[in-house]
PDB file of C-alpha atoms in Angstrom:
ATOM      1  CA  MET A1210      82.121  96.499  63.946  1.00  0.00           C
ATOM      2  CA  SER A1211      82.763  97.723  67.419  1.00  0.00           C
ATOM      3  CA  ARG A1212      85.867  97.133  69.695  1.00  0.00           C
ATOM      4  CA  LEU A1213      83.864  94.805  71.803  1.00  0.00           C
ATOM      5  CA  GLU A1214      82.676  92.751  68.892  1.00  0.00           C
ATOM      6  CA  HIS A1215      86.115  92.510  67.174  1.00  0.00           C
ATOM      7  CA  LEU A1216      88.448  90.793  69.543  1.00  0.00           C
ATOM      8  CA  ASP A1217      91.363  88.923  68.196  1.00  0.00           C
ATOM      9  CA  SER A1218      90.029  85.896  66.436  1.00  0.00           C
ATOM     10  CA  ASP A1219      92.947  83.777  67.682  1.00  0.00           C
ATOM     11  CA  ASN A1220      92.113  84.515  71.254  1.00  0.00           C
ATOM     12  CA  ARG A1221      89.810  81.750  72.584  1.00  0.00           C
ATOM     13  CA  ARG A1222      89.675  82.822  76.094  1.00  0.00           C
ATOM     14  CA  CYS A1223      87.166  85.276  77.636  1.00  0.00           C
ATOM     15  CA  MET A1224      88.235  88.759  78.256  1.00  0.00           C
ATOM     16  CA  LEU A1225      87.465  89.388  81.867  1.00  0.00           C
ATOM     17  CA  ILE A1226      86.974  92.864  83.497  1.00  0.00           C
ATOM     18  CA  ALA A1227      86.750  93.233  87.253  1.00  0.00           C
ATOM     19  CA  ILE A1228      84.226  95.735  88.620  1.00  0.00           C
ATOM     20  CA  SER A1229      85.826  96.486  91.973  1.00  0.00           C
ATOM     21  CA  GLY A1230      85.271  98.955  94.862  1.00  0.00           C
ATOM     22  CA  GLY A1231      84.641  98.908  98.618  1.00  0.00           C
ATOM     23  CA  ILE A1232      81.342  98.375 100.266  1.00  0.00           C
ATOM     24  CA  GLY A1233      78.846 101.250  99.498  1.00  0.00           C
ATOM     25  CA  SER A1234      81.001 102.519  96.536  1.00  0.00           C
ATOM     26  CA  GLY A1235      78.108 101.710  94.195  1.00  0.00           C
ATOM     27  CA  LYS A1236      79.788  98.835  92.131  1.00  0.00           C
ATOM     28  CA  SER A1237      76.534  96.873  92.196  1.00  0.00           C
ATOM     29  CA  MET A1238      74.758  99.694  90.274  1.00  0.00           C
ATOM     30  CA  VAL A1239      77.428  99.690  87.633  1.00  0.00           C
ATOM     31  CA  CYS A1240      76.913  95.905  87.321  1.00  0.00           C
ATOM     32  CA  ARG A1241      73.189  96.283  87.118  1.00  0.00           C
ATOM     33  CA  VAL A1242      73.637  98.793  84.294  1.00  0.00           C
ATOM     34  CA  LEU A1243      75.974  96.355  82.551  1.00  0.00           C
ATOM     35  CA  ARG A1244      73.421  93.555  82.887  1.00  0.00           C
ATOM     36  CA  CYS A1245      70.694  95.640  81.405  1.00  0.00           C
ATOM     37  CA  MET A1246      72.993  96.174  78.481  1.00  0.00           C
ATOM     38  CA  GLY A1247      73.278  92.490  77.887  1.00  0.00           C
ATOM     39  CA  TYR A1248      76.645  91.736  79.599  1.00  0.00           C
ATOM     40  CA  ASP A1249      77.364  88.731  81.676  1.00  0.00           C
ATOM     41  CA  VAL A1250      78.407  89.755  85.286  1.00  0.00           C
ATOM     42  CA  TYR A1251      79.612  87.282  87.932  1.00  0.00           C
ATOM     43  CA  ASP A1252      78.824  88.457  91.455  1.00  0.00           C
ATOM     44  CA  CYS A1253      81.474  87.164  93.725  1.00  0.00           C
ATOM     45  CA  ASP A1254      79.737  87.959  96.840  1.00  0.00           C
ATOM     46  CA  SER A1255      76.492  85.855  96.024  1.00  0.00           C
ATOM     47  CA  GLU A1256      78.521  83.187  94.256  1.00  0.00           C
ATOM     48  CA  ALA A1257      80.841  82.835  97.234  1.00  0.00           C
ATOM     49  CA  LYS A1258      77.883  82.327  99.517  1.00  0.00           C
ATOM     50  CA  ARG A1259      76.437  79.748  97.205  1.00  0.00           C
ATOM     51  CA  LEU A1260      79.811  77.898  97.127  1.00  0.00           C
ATOM     52  CA  MET A1261      80.002  78.162 100.919  1.00  0.00           C
ATOM     53  CA  ASP A1262      76.541  76.652 101.320  1.00  0.00           C
ATOM     54  CA  ALA A1263      77.349  73.793  98.946  1.00  0.00           C
ATOM     55  CA  SER A1264      80.884  72.929 100.016  1.00  0.00           C
ATOM     56  CA  ASN A1265      81.602  70.749 103.069  1.00  0.00           C
ATOM     57  CA  SER A1266      85.222  71.364 102.667  1.00  0.00           C
ATOM     58  CA  ILE A1267      84.714  75.207 103.008  1.00  0.00           C
ATOM     59  CA  LYS A1268      82.533  74.631 106.194  1.00  0.00           C
ATOM     60  CA  SER A1269      85.141  72.312 107.711  1.00  0.00           C
ATOM     61  CA  ALA A1270      87.928  74.661 107.032  1.00  0.00           C
ATOM     62  CA  ILE A1271      85.976  77.657 108.519  1.00  0.00           C
ATOM     63  CA  ALA A1272      85.287  75.523 111.622  1.00  0.00           C
ATOM     64  CA  ARG A1273      88.862  74.526 111.896  1.00  0.00           C
ATOM     65  CA  ASP A1274      90.638  77.843 111.056  1.00  0.00           C
ATOM     66  CA  ILE A1275      88.182  80.568 112.169  1.00  0.00           C
ATOM     67  CA  CYS A1276      85.560  79.333 114.623  1.00  0.00           C
ATOM     68  CA  ALA A1277      83.777  76.074 115.169  1.00  0.00           C
ATOM     69  CA  ASP A1278      80.705  77.852 116.642  1.00  0.00           C
ATOM     70  CA  VAL A1279      79.800  79.525 113.305  1.00  0.00           C
ATOM     71  CA  ILE A1280      78.903  76.223 111.712  1.00  0.00           C
ATOM     72  CA  ILE A1281      75.508  75.056 113.077  1.00  0.00           C
ATOM     73  CA  GLY A1282      74.561  71.617 111.645  1.00  0.00           C
ATOM     74  CA  SER A1283      75.136  72.123 107.876  1.00  0.00           C
ATOM     75  CA  LYS A1284      74.594  75.888 107.991  1.00  0.00           C
ATOM     76  CA  ILE A1285      76.935  78.829 108.438  1.00  0.00           C
ATOM     77  CA  ASP A1286      75.898  81.508 110.953  1.00  0.00           C
ATOM     78  CA  ARG A1287      76.779  84.398 108.641  1.00  0.00           C
ATOM     79  CA  LYS A1288      76.070  87.095 111.216  1.00  0.00           C
ATOM     80  CA  ARG A1289      78.526  85.549 113.729  1.00  0.00           C
ATOM     81  CA  LEU A1290      81.053  84.911 110.952  1.00  0.00           C
ATOM     82  CA  ALA A1291      80.890  88.506 109.830  1.00  0.00           C
ATOM     83  CA  GLU A1292      81.412  89.793 113.445  1.00  0.00           C
ATOM     84  CA  ILE A1293      84.451  87.685 113.740  1.00  0.00           C
ATOM     85  CA  VAL A1294      86.161  88.490 110.395  1.00  0.00           C
ATOM     86  CA  PHE A1295      85.352  92.224 110.131  1.00  0.00           C
ATOM     87  CA  SER A1296      86.833  92.797 113.574  1.00  0.00           C
ATOM     88  CA  ASP A1297      90.021  90.793 113.035  1.00  0.00           C
ATOM     89  CA  SER A1298      91.980  91.242 109.749  1.00  0.00           C
ATOM     90  CA  MET A1299      93.828  87.942 110.226  1.00  0.00           C
ATOM     91  CA  MET A1300      90.598  86.048 110.382  1.00  0.00           C
ATOM     92  CA  LEU A1301      89.276  87.920 107.359  1.00  0.00           C
ATOM     93  CA  ASP A1302      92.443  86.857 105.453  1.00  0.00           C
ATOM     94  CA  ARG A1303      91.792  83.203 106.567  1.00  0.00           C
ATOM     95  CA  LEU A1304      88.408  83.377 105.277  1.00  0.00           C
ATOM     96  CA  ASN A1305      89.328  84.784 101.798  1.00  0.00           C
ATOM     97  CA  THR A1306      91.989  82.083 101.566  1.00  0.00           C
ATOM     98  CA  ILE A1307      89.498  79.376 102.287  1.00  0.00           C
ATOM     99  CA  VAL A1308      86.753  80.682  99.975  1.00  0.00           C
ATOM    100  CA  HIS A1309      88.371  82.277  97.015  1.00  0.00           C
ATOM    101  CA  SER A1310      90.356  79.479  95.546  1.00  0.00           C
ATOM    102  CA  GLU A1311      86.973  77.802  94.781  1.00  0.00           C
ATOM    103  CA  VAL A1312      85.570  81.146  93.443  1.00  0.00           C
ATOM    104  CA  ARG A1313      88.502  81.637  91.082  1.00  0.00           C
ATOM    105  CA  SER A1314      87.955  78.008  89.641  1.00  0.00           C
ATOM    106  CA  ASP A1315      84.246  78.745  89.390  1.00  0.00           C
ATOM    107  CA  ILE A1316      84.802  81.972  87.516  1.00  0.00           C
ATOM    108  CA  LEU A1317      87.076  80.215  84.961  1.00  0.00           C
ATOM    109  CA  SER A1318      84.363  77.523  84.367  1.00  0.00           C
ATOM    110  CA  TRP A1319      81.727  80.101  84.115  1.00  0.00           C
ATOM    111  CA  SER A1320      83.535  82.298  81.553  1.00  0.00           C
ATOM    112  CA  ALA A1321      84.972  79.535  79.462  1.00  0.00           C
ATOM    113  CA  ASN A1322      82.581  80.052  76.458  1.00  0.00           C
ATOM    114  CA  LYS A1323      82.257  83.778  76.767  1.00  0.00           C
ATOM    115  CA  GLN A1324      83.897  86.603  74.694  1.00  0.00           C
ATOM    116  CA  ILE A1325      83.711  89.228  77.317  1.00  0.00           C
ATOM    117  CA  ALA A1326      82.363  89.267  80.816  1.00  0.00           C
ATOM    118  CA  PHE A1327      82.591  91.182  84.116  1.00  0.00           C
ATOM    119  CA  VAL A1328      83.463  90.070  87.565  1.00  0.00           C
ATOM    120  CA  GLU A1329      81.938  92.132  90.573  1.00  0.00           C
ATOM    121  CA  THR A1330      84.298  91.945  93.661  1.00  0.00           C
ATOM    122  CA  ALA A1331      84.903  94.091  96.682  1.00  0.00           C
ATOM    123  CA  ILE A1332      88.192  92.373  97.367  1.00  0.00           C
ATOM    124  CA  LEU A1333      90.080  92.226  94.070  1.00  0.00           C
ATOM    125  CA  TYR A1334      93.580  91.744  95.478  1.00  0.00           C
ATOM    126  CA  GLN A1335      92.821  89.804  98.692  1.00  0.00           C
ATOM    127  CA  SER A1336      91.086  87.137  96.611  1.00  0.00           C
ATOM    128  CA  GLY A1337      93.644  86.910  93.805  1.00  0.00           C
ATOM    129  CA  LEU A1338      91.131  87.798  91.170  1.00  0.00           C
ATOM    130  CA  ASP A1339      93.440  90.513  89.941  1.00  0.00           C
ATOM    131  CA  LYS A1340      95.504  87.713  88.399  1.00  0.00           C
ATOM    132  CA  LEU A1341      92.512  86.440  86.359  1.00  0.00           C
ATOM    133  CA  VAL A1342      91.288  89.763  84.819  1.00  0.00           C
ATOM    134  CA  ASN A1343      92.590  91.736  81.959  1.00  0.00           C
ATOM    135  CA  GLU A1344      91.259  95.095  83.197  1.00  0.00           C
ATOM    136  CA  VAL A1345      89.862  96.685  86.348  1.00  0.00           C
ATOM    137  CA  TRP A1346      87.062  99.237  86.693  1.00  0.00           C
ATOM    138  CA  GLU A1347      87.370 100.741  90.160  1.00  0.00           C
ATOM    139  CA  VAL A1348      84.207 102.336  91.423  1.00  0.00           C
ATOM    140  CA  THR A1349      84.641 104.953  93.954  1.00  0.00           C
ATOM    141  CA  ALA A1350      82.524 107.306  96.080  1.00  0.00           C
ATOM    142  CA  PRO A1351      82.984 109.628  99.083  1.00  0.00           C
ATOM    143  CA  ASN A1352      83.211 107.855 102.304  1.00  0.00           C
ATOM    144  CA  ALA A1353      80.256 109.509 103.999  1.00  0.00           C
ATOM    145  CA  LEU A1354      78.001 108.597 101.054  1.00  0.00           C
ATOM    146  CA  ARG A1355      79.243 104.957 101.214  1.00  0.00           C
ATOM    147  CA  VAL A1356      78.333 104.835 104.910  1.00  0.00           C
ATOM    148  CA  ARG A1357      74.918 106.331 104.295  1.00  0.00           C
ATOM    149  CA  ARG A1358      74.201 103.812 101.511  1.00  0.00           C
ATOM    150  CA  VAL A1359      75.023 100.771 103.457  1.00  0.00           C
ATOM    151  CA  MET A1360      73.166 101.946 106.541  1.00  0.00           C
ATOM    152  CA  GLN A1361      70.033 102.364 104.406  1.00  0.00           C
ATOM    153  CA  ARG A1362      70.458  99.140 102.526  1.00  0.00           C
ATOM    154  CA  ASN A1363      71.479  96.814 105.376  1.00  0.00           C
ATOM    155  CA  GLY A1364      70.174  98.546 108.531  1.00  0.00           C
ATOM    156  CA  MET A1365      73.593  98.725 110.103  1.00  0.00           C
ATOM    157  CA  SER A1366      74.940 101.403 112.295  1.00  0.00           C
ATOM    158  CA  ALA A1367      77.465 103.931 111.075  1.00  0.00           C
ATOM    159  CA  GLU A1368      80.079 102.370 113.348  1.00  0.00           C
ATOM    160  CA  GLU A1369      79.436  98.853 111.875  1.00  0.00           C
ATOM    161  CA  VAL A1370      79.665 100.186 108.320  1.00  0.00           C
ATOM    162  CA  GLN A1371      82.866 102.141 108.984  1.00  0.00           C
ATOM    163  CA  CYS A1372      84.381  98.957 110.551  1.00  0.00           C
ATOM    164  CA  ARG A1373      83.781  97.053 107.363  1.00  0.00           C
ATOM    165  CA  ILE A1374      85.167  99.915 105.274  1.00  0.00           C
ATOM    166  CA  ASN A1375      88.280  99.883 107.335  1.00  0.00           C
ATOM    167  CA  ALA A1376      88.637  96.156 107.207  1.00  0.00           C
ATOM    168  CA  GLN A1377      88.674  96.231 103.489  1.00  0.00           C
ATOM    169  CA  GLU A1378      90.848  99.204 103.161  1.00  0.00           C
ATOM    170  CA  ASP A1379      93.515  98.085 105.638  1.00  0.00           C
ATOM    171  CA  PHE A1380      94.880  95.649 102.961  1.00  0.00           C
ATOM    172  CA  GLU A1381      97.611  97.013 100.779  1.00  0.00           C
ATOM    173  CA  PRO A1382      98.543  94.896  97.716  1.00  0.00           C
ATOM    174  CA  GLU A1383     102.089  94.481  96.888  1.00  0.00           C
ATOM    175  CA  SER A1384     101.287  95.822  93.323  1.00  0.00           C
ATOM    176  CA  THR A1385      98.150  96.901  91.536  1.00  0.00           C
ATOM    177  CA  HIS A1386      96.769  95.889  88.271  1.00  0.00           C
ATOM    178  CA  SER A1387      98.363  97.449  85.207  1.00  0.00           C
ATOM    179  CA  CYS A1388      95.184  98.494  83.584  1.00  0.00           C
ATOM    180  CA  VAL A1389      92.785 100.305  85.892  1.00  0.00           C
ATOM    181  CA  LYS A1390      89.872 102.738  85.001  1.00  0.00           C
ATOM    182  CA  PHE A1391      87.948 104.813  87.622  1.00  0.00           C
ATOM    183  CA  ILE A1392      84.141 105.391  87.849  1.00  0.00           C
ATOM    184  CA  GLU A1393      83.061 107.976  90.338  1.00  0.00           C
ATOM    185  CA  ASN A1394      79.631 106.992  91.594  1.00  0.00           C
ATOM    186  CA  ASP A1395      78.983 110.104  93.664  1.00  0.00           C
ATOM    187  CA  ASP A1396      75.318 110.582  92.924  1.00  0.00           C
ATOM    188  CA  LEU A1397      76.129 114.090  91.511  1.00  0.00           C
ATOM    189  CA  LYS A1398      76.465 113.128  87.834  1.00  0.00           C
ATOM    190  CA  PRO A1399      74.647 110.517  85.719  1.00  0.00           C
ATOM    191  CA  LEU A1400      76.423 107.085  85.923  1.00  0.00           C
ATOM    192  CA  LEU A1401      75.543 105.842  82.509  1.00  0.00           C
ATOM    193  CA  PRO A1402      77.768 108.196  80.572  1.00  0.00           C
ATOM    194  CA  ARG A1403      80.740 107.284  82.936  1.00  0.00           C
ATOM    195  CA  ILE A1404      80.116 103.573  82.181  1.00  0.00           C
ATOM    196  CA  MET A1405      79.963 104.324  78.435  1.00  0.00           C
ATOM    197  CA  ASP A1406      83.213 106.130  78.543  1.00  0.00           C
ATOM    198  CA  CYS A1407      84.797 102.945  79.785  1.00  0.00           C
ATOM    199  CA  LEU A1408      83.108 100.751  77.253  1.00  0.00           C
ATOM    200  CA  ASN A1409      83.973 103.056  74.407  1.00  0.00           C
ATOM    201  CA  VAL A1410      87.671 102.992  75.138  1.00  0.00           C
ATOM    202  CA  LEU A1411      87.747  99.327  76.241  1.00  0.00           C
ATOM    203  CA  ALA A1412      91.225  98.238  75.213  1.00  0.00           C
ATOM    204  CA  VAL A1413      93.526  95.342  75.910  1.00  0.00           C
ATOM    205  CA  CYS A1414      96.293  96.452  78.161  1.00  0.00           C
ATOM    206  CA  GLY A1415      99.727  95.680  76.928  1.00  0.00           C
ATOM    207  CA  GLY A1416      98.342  93.889  73.820  1.00  0.00           C
ATOM    208  CA  ASN A1417      97.690  90.787  75.852  1.00  0.00           C
ATOM    209  CA  THR A1418      94.140  89.389  75.975  1.00  0.00           C
ATOM    210  CA  HIS A1419      95.136  86.231  77.641  1.00  0.00           C
ATOM    211  CA  ILE A1420      94.118  85.436  81.328  1.00  0.00           C
ATOM    212  CA  SER A1421      96.883  84.432  83.744  1.00  0.00           C
ATOM    213  CA  GLN A1422      96.182  81.117  85.517  1.00  0.00           C
TER     214      GLN A1422
END
């Protein structure tokens, strides 16, 4: 029986692993591989958008604390909101505070009956998700490659992409997670063996499989 199949039988909580990394690092590719292998992956970006669309309390808070003009009827003008928060770190912090308390609650509900699952996030520490996960897989790539990937994917200019990278990297957590593994996604070597290395040595840091709440 593998390590993944043989978690402590007394542990009734899901083991959560964060797949983290800045925009363009390639963390979504890592997550696609994990899904193909049969693992459950929670995409914080898409799920946050879903929650924002569904929650009137989130929209009201955005209008109150960030900019009323980004709420048009019952819809959020995402382009305008992105322009505001990615050019003002204080506004980005406000948006994260508004949205991610609901995201954290949603993750706990989603993972309740799972043994092991992954959470994809670009803002692990800003969102407070580092407190929920047992382990972090940090996906990295050279800056120039990250810029090129996002330009090709989103049709953005190099300056726009770099602005988003800078906004994410300006944040410095007071402390980092105690169990971090790095996956270099540089397009130079196959990605699958790097993911398998992390899976093969998957271990509970500090002997504690319980999730902090």
